[in-house]
Coordinates of C-alpha atoms and ligand atoms in Angstrom, one line a residue:
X505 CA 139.0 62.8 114.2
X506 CA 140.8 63.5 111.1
X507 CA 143.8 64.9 110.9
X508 CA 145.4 67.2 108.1
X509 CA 148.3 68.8 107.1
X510 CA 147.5 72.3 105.1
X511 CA 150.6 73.9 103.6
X512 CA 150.5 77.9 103.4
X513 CA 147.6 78.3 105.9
X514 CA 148.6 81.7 107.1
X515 CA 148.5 83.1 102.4
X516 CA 145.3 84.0 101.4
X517 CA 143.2 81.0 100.6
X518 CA 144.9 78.8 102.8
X519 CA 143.4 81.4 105.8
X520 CA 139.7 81.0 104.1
X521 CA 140.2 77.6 103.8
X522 CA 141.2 76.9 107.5
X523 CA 138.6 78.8 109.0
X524 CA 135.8 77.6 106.6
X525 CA 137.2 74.0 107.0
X526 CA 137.2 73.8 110.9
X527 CA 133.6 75.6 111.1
X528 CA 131.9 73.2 108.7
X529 CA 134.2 69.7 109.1
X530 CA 134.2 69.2 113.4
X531 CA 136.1 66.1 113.2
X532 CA 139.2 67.6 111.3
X533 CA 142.3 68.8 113.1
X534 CA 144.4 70.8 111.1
X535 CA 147.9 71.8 111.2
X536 CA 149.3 75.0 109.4
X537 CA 152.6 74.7 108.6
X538 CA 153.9 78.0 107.4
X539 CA 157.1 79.9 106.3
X540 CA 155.8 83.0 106.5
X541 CA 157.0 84.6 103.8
X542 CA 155.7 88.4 103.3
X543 CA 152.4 86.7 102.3
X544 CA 151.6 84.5 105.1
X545 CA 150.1 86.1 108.2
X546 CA 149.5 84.2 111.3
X547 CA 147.3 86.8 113.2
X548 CA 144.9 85.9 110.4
X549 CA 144.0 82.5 112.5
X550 CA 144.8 83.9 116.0
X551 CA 141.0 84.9 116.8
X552 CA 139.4 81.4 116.0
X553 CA 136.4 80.6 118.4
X554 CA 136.1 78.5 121.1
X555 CA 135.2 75.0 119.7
X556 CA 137.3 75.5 116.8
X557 CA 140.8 77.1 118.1
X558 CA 141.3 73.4 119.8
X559 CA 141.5 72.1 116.7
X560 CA 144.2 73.4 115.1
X561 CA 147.2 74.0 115.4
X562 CA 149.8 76.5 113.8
X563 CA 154.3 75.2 113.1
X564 CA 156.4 77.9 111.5
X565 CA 158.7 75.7 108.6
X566 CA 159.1 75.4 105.7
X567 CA 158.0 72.8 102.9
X568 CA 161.5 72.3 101.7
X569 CA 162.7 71.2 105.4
X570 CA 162.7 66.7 104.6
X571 CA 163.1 66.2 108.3
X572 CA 160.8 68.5 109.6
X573 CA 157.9 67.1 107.6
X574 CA 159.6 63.5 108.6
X575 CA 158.8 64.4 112.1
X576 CA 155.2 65.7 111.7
X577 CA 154.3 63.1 109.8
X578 CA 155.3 60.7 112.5
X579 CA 154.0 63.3 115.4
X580 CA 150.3 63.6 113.7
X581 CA 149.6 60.6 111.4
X582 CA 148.2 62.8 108.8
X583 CA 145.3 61.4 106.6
X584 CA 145.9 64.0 104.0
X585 CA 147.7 66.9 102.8
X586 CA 146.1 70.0 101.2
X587 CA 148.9 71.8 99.7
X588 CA 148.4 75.8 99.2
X589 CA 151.9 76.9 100.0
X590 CA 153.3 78.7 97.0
X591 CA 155.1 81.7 95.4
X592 CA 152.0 83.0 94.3
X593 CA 152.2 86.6 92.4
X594 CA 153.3 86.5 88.6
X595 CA 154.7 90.0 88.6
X596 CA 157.1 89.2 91.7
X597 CA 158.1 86.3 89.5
X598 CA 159.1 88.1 86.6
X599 CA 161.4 90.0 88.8
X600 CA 162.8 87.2 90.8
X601 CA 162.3 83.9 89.5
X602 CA 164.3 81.5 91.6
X603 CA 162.1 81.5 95.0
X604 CA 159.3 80.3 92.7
X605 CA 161.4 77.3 91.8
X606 CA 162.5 76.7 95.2
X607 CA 159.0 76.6 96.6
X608 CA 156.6 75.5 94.0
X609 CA 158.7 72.7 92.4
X610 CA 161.1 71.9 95.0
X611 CA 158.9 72.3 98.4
X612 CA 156.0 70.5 96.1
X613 CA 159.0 67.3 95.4
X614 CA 160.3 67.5 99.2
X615 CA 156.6 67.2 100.3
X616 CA 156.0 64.6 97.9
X617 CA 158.9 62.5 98.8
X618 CA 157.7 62.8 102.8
X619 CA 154.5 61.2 101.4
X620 CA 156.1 58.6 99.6
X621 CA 158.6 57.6 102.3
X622 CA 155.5 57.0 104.6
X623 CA 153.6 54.9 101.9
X624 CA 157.0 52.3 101.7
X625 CA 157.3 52.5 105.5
X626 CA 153.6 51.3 105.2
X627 CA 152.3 54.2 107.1
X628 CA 149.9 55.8 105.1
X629 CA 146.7 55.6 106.8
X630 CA 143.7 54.0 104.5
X631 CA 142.1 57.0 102.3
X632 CA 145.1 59.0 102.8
X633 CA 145.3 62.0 100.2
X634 CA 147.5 64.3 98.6
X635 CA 145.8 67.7 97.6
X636 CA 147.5 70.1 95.1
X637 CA 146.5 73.0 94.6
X638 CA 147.2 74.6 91.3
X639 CA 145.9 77.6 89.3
X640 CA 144.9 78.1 85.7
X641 CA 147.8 80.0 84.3
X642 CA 149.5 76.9 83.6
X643 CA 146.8 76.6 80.7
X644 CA 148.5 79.6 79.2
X645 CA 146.4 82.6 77.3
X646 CA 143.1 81.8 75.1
X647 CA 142.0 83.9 72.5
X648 CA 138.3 85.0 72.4
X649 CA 136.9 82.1 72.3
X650 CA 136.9 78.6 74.3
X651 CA 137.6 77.1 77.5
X652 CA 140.6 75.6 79.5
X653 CA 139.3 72.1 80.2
X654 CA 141.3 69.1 82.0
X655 CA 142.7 67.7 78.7
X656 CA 144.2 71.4 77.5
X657 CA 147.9 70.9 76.9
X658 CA 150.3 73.1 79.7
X659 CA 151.2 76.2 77.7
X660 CA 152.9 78.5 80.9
X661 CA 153.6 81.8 80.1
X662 CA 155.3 83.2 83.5
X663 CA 157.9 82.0 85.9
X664 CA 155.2 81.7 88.6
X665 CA 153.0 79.7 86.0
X666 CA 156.1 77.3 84.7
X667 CA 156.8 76.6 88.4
X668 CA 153.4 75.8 88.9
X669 CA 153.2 73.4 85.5
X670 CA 155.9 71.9 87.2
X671 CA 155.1 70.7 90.2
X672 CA 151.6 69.3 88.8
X673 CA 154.0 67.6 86.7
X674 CA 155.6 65.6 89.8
X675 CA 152.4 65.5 91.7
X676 CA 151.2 63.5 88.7
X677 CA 154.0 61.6 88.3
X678 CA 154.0 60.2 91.9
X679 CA 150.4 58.7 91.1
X680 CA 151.6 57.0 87.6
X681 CA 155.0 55.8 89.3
X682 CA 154.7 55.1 92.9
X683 CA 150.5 55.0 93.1
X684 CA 150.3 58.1 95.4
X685 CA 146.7 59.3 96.2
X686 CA 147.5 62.4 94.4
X687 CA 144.1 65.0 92.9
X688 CA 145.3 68.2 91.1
X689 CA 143.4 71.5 91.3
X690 CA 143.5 74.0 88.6
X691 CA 141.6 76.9 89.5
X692 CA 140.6 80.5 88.1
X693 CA 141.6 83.9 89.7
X694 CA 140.0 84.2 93.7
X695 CA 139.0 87.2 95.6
X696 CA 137.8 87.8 99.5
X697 CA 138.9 88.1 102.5
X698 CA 142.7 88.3 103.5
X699 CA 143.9 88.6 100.0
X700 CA 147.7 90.5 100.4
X701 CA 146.7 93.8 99.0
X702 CA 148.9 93.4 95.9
X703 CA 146.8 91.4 93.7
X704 CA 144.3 93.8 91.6
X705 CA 141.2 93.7 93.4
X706 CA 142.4 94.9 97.1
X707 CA 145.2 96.9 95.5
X708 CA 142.4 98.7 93.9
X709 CA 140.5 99.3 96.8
X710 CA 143.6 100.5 98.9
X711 CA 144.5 102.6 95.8
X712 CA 141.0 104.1 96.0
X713 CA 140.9 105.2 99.4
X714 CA 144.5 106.6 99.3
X715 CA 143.5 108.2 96.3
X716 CA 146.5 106.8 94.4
X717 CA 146.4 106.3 90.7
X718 CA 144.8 102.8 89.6
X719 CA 147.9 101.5 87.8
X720 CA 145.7 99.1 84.8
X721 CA 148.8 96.9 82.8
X722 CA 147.9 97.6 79.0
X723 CA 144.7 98.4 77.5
X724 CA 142.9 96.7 80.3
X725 CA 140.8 94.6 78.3
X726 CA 142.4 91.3 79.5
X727 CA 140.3 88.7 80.8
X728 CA 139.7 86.6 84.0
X729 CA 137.9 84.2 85.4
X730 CA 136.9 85.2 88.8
X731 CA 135.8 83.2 91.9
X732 CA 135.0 83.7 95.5
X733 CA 137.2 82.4 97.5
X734 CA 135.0 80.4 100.0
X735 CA 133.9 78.6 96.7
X736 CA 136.9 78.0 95.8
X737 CA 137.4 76.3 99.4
X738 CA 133.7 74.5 99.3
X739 CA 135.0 72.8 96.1
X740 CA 138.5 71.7 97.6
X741 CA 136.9 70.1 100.4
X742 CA 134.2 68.1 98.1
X743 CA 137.5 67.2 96.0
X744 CA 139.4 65.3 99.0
X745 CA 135.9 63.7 100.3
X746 CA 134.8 62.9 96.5
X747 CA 137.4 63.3 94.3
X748 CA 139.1 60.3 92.9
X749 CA 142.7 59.8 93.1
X750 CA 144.9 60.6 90.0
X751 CA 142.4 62.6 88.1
X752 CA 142.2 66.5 87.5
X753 CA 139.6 69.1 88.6
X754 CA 138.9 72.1 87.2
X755 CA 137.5 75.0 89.6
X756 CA 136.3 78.0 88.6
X757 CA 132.9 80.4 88.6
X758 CA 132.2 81.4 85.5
X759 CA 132.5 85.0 85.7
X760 CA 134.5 86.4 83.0
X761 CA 135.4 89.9 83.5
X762 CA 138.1 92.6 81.9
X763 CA 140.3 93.9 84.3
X764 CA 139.0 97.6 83.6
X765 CA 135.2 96.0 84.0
X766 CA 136.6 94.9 87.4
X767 CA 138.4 98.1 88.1
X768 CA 135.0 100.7 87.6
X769 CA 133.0 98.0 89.6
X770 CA 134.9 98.6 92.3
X771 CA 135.2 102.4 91.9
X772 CA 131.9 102.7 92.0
X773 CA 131.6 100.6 94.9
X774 CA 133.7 102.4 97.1
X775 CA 132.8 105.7 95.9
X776 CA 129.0 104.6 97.0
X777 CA 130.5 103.4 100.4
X778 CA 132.4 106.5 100.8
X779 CA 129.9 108.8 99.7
X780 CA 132.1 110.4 97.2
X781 CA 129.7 112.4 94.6
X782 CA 130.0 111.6 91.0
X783 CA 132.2 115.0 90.4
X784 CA 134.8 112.8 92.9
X785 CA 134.5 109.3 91.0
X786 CA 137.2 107.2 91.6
X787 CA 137.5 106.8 87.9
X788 CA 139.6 109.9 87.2
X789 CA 142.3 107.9 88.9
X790 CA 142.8 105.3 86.3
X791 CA 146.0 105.6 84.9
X792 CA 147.2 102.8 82.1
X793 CA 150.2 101.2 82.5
X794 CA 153.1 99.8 80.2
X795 CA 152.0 96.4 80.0
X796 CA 153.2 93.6 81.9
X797 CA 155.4 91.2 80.1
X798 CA 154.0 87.5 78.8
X799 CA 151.0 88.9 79.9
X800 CA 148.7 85.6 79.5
X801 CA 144.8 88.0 77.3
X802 CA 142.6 85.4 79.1
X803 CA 141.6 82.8 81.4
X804 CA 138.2 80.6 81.4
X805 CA 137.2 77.2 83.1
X806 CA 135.1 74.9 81.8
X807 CA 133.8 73.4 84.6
X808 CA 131.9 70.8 83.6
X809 CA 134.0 67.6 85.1
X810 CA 133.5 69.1 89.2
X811 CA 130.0 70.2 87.9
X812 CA 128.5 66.9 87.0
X813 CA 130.8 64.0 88.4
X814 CA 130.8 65.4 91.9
X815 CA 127.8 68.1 91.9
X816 CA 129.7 70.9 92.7
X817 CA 128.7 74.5 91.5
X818 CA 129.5 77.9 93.3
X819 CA 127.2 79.3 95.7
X820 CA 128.2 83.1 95.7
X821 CA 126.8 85.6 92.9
X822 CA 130.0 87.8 91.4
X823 CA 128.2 90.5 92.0
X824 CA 127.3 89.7 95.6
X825 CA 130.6 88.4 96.8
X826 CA 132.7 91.8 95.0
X827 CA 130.6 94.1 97.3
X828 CA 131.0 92.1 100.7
X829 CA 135.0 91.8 99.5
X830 CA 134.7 95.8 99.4
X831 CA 133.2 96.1 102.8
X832 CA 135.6 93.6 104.0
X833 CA 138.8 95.5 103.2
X834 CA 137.0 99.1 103.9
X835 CA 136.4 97.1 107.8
X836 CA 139.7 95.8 108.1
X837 CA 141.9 98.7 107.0
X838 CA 143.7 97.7 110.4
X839 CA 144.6 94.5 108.9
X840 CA 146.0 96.2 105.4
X841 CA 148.2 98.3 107.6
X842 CA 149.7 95.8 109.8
X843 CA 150.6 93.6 106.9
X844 CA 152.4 96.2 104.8
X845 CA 153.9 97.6 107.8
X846 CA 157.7 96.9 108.7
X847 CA 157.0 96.6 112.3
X848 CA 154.6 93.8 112.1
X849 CA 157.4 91.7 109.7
X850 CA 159.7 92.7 112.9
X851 CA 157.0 91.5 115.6
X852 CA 156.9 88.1 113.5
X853 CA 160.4 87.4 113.5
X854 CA 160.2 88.0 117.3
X855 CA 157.4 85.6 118.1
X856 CA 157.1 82.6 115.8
X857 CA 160.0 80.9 116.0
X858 CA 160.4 78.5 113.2
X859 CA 161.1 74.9 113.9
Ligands
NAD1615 P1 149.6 83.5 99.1 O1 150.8 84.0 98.5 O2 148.6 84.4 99.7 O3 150.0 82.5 100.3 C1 151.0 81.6 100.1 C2 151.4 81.1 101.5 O4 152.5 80.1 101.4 C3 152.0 82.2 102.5 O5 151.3 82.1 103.7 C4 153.5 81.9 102.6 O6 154.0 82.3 103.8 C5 153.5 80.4 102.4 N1 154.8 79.9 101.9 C6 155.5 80.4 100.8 N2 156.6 79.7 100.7 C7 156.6 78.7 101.6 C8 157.5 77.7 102.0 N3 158.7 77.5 101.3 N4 157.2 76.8 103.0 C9 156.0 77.0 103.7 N5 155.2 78.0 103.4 C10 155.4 78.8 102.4 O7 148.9 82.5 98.0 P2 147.3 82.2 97.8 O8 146.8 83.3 96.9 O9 146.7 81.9 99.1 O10 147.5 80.9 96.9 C11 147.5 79.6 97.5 C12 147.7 78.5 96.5 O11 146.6 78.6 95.6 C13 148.9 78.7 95.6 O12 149.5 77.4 95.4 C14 148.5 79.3 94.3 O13 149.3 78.9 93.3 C15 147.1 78.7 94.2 N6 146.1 79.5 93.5 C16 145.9 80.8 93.8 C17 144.9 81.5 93.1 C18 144.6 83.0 93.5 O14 143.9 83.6 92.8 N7 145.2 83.5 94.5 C19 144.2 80.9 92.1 C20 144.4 79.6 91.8 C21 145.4 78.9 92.5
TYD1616 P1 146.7 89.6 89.5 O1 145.8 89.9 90.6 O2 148.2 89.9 89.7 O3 146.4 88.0 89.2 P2 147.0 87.1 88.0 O4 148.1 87.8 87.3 O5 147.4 85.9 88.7 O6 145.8 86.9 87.0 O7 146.2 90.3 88.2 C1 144.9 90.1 87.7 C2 144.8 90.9 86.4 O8 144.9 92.3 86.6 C3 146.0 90.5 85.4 O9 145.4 90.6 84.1 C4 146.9 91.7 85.6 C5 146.1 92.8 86.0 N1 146.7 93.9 86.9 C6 146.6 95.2 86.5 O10 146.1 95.6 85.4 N2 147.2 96.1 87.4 C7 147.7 95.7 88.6 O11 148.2 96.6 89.3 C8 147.7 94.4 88.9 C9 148.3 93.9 90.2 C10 147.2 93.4 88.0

């Protein structure tokens, strides 16, 4: 068996990740260890199948806490880390900058520091790795033309994207310095299951079926690079298994889209599933928005290192992977409720005790 420690499991990807990981990897043993912040749900991994549920298990902590990662890291003898746990949503960081700091550079050091402690104590166990996962942003905007490639200087642009630069900058570090088995992700904007119904593509669908206005920041023609998220999990795991330690991947699908692209795909979409007629399109509810400030015009990857030195390319169609993301949230309004509900926050304080 292998065991790992993923950081963040109950966020967004960290949920895909955890579920794709245990149903395709049965020798790993995974354990979640999660603040649960408003983003991280636990419920999202309570219904795991027989088979699978055995193998993992789920600690409520935080990545900041040195002694609690001490004692997992004696309790479990990890042979890696896959580091998801973050501040993750640029407009909460333009209004409150400081838990970005606290988590993404200072969780990303304390986590760090456990793994270095381990590596002195001569603990480490042979093909041990340290997975961070970073985004993008901390490429900064690109005009027009051209691609954000491994070598493209850190140009951040929000607190959430400095914070990020930051802690690749430590993660780095600790490979030049101290000889960590550090790899470095930077990938492109995800969608799917799970996501916290903030982010444009479910707060779009939501906004659709409440028939709310479809708030779109500026003239809508900014630009992202959007991938599936169980590619996005597909190319983490060939990174640990393949990747080689110290170097940078680049992740991302090659779908550029405009944010108002995304947004009439996905009233169409609904309007389809919901039988609306074209009279009712979802349209008439776009409303443009003052724009959001430092907003980075566009992201792309070139993702030509992952592509040809370890063989990976995405497996989902945009196209494809958009529609089941709509039938997804339209079958899990349930879901939607509980996490923007006050009650369920209430119900988690009650029953996961942190350690
Ligand atoms: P998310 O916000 O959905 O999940 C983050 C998780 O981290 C939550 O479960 C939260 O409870 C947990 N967390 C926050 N602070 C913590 C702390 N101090 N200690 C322990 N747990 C803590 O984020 P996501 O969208 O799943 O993103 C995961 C990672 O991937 C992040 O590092 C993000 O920067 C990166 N990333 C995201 C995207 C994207 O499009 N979502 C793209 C590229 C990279
Ligand atoms: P978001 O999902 O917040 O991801 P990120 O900022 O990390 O790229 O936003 C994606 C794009 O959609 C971004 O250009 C901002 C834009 N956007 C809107 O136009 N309206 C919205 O309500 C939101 C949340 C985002």
């Amino acid at each position: 068996m292998k065991n790992y420690l993923v950081t963040g499991g109950a966020g967004f990807i960290g949920t895909n990740f955890i579920r794709h990981a245990l149903a395709i990897r049965s020798d790993w043993y995974i354990v979640n260890l999660d603040a649960l912040t408003y983003a991280g749900n636990p419920a999202n991994l309570e219904n795991l199948e027989s088979g699978i549920a055995e193998r993992y298990r789920f600690i409520r902590g935080d990545i900041r806490d040195a002694s609690l990662l001490d004692s997992l890291f004696l309790e479990y003898n990890f042979d890696g880390v896959i580091h998801f746990a973050a501040e993750s949503h640029v407009d909460r960081s333009i209004h409150g900058p400081e838990d970005f700091v606290e988590t993404n550079v200072i969780g990303t050091f304390r986590l760090l520091e456990a793994c270095r402690k381990l590596q002195q104590d001569k603990k480490m166990p042979d093909g041990f790795r340290f997975l961070h996962i970073s985004t993008d942003e901390v490429y900064g905007s690109l005009g027009p033309e051209g691609y954000f490639t491994e070598q493209t200087p850190y140009d951040p642009s929000s607190p959430y994207s400095a914070s990020k630069s930051s802690a690749d900058h430590f993660v780095k570090a600790y490979f030049r310095t101290y000889g960590l088995p550090t790899l470095v992700t930077n990938c492109s904007n995800n969608y799917g299951p799970y996501q916290f119904p903030e982010k444009l593509i479910p707060l779009i669908i939501l906004n659709i079926v409440e028939e709310k206005p479809l708030p779109i920041y500026g003239d809508g023609k900014n630009i992202r690079d959007w991938l599936y998220v169980i590619d996005h999990c597909d190319a983490l795991i060939t990174i640990l298994e393949k990747g080689v330690p110290g170097e940078t991947y680049n992740i991302g699908g090659g779908a550029e889209r405009e944010n108002i692209e995304i947004v009439h795909l996905l009233c169409d979409l609904v309007d389809d599933r919901l039988g609306h007629s074209d009279r009712e399109s979802s349209r008439r509810l776009i409303k443009f928005v003052t724009d959001r400030p430092g907003h980075d015009r566009r992201y792309a990857i070139d993702a030509t290192k992952i592509q040809t030195e370890l063989n990976w390319i995405p497996g989902y169609s945009f196209e494809e992977a958009l529609e089941s993301t709509v039938d997804w949230f339209l079958n899990n309004m349930k879901w939607i409720d509980s996490v923007r509900s006050g009650n369920y926050r209430k119900w988690i304080e009650q029953n996961y005790q942190h350690r």
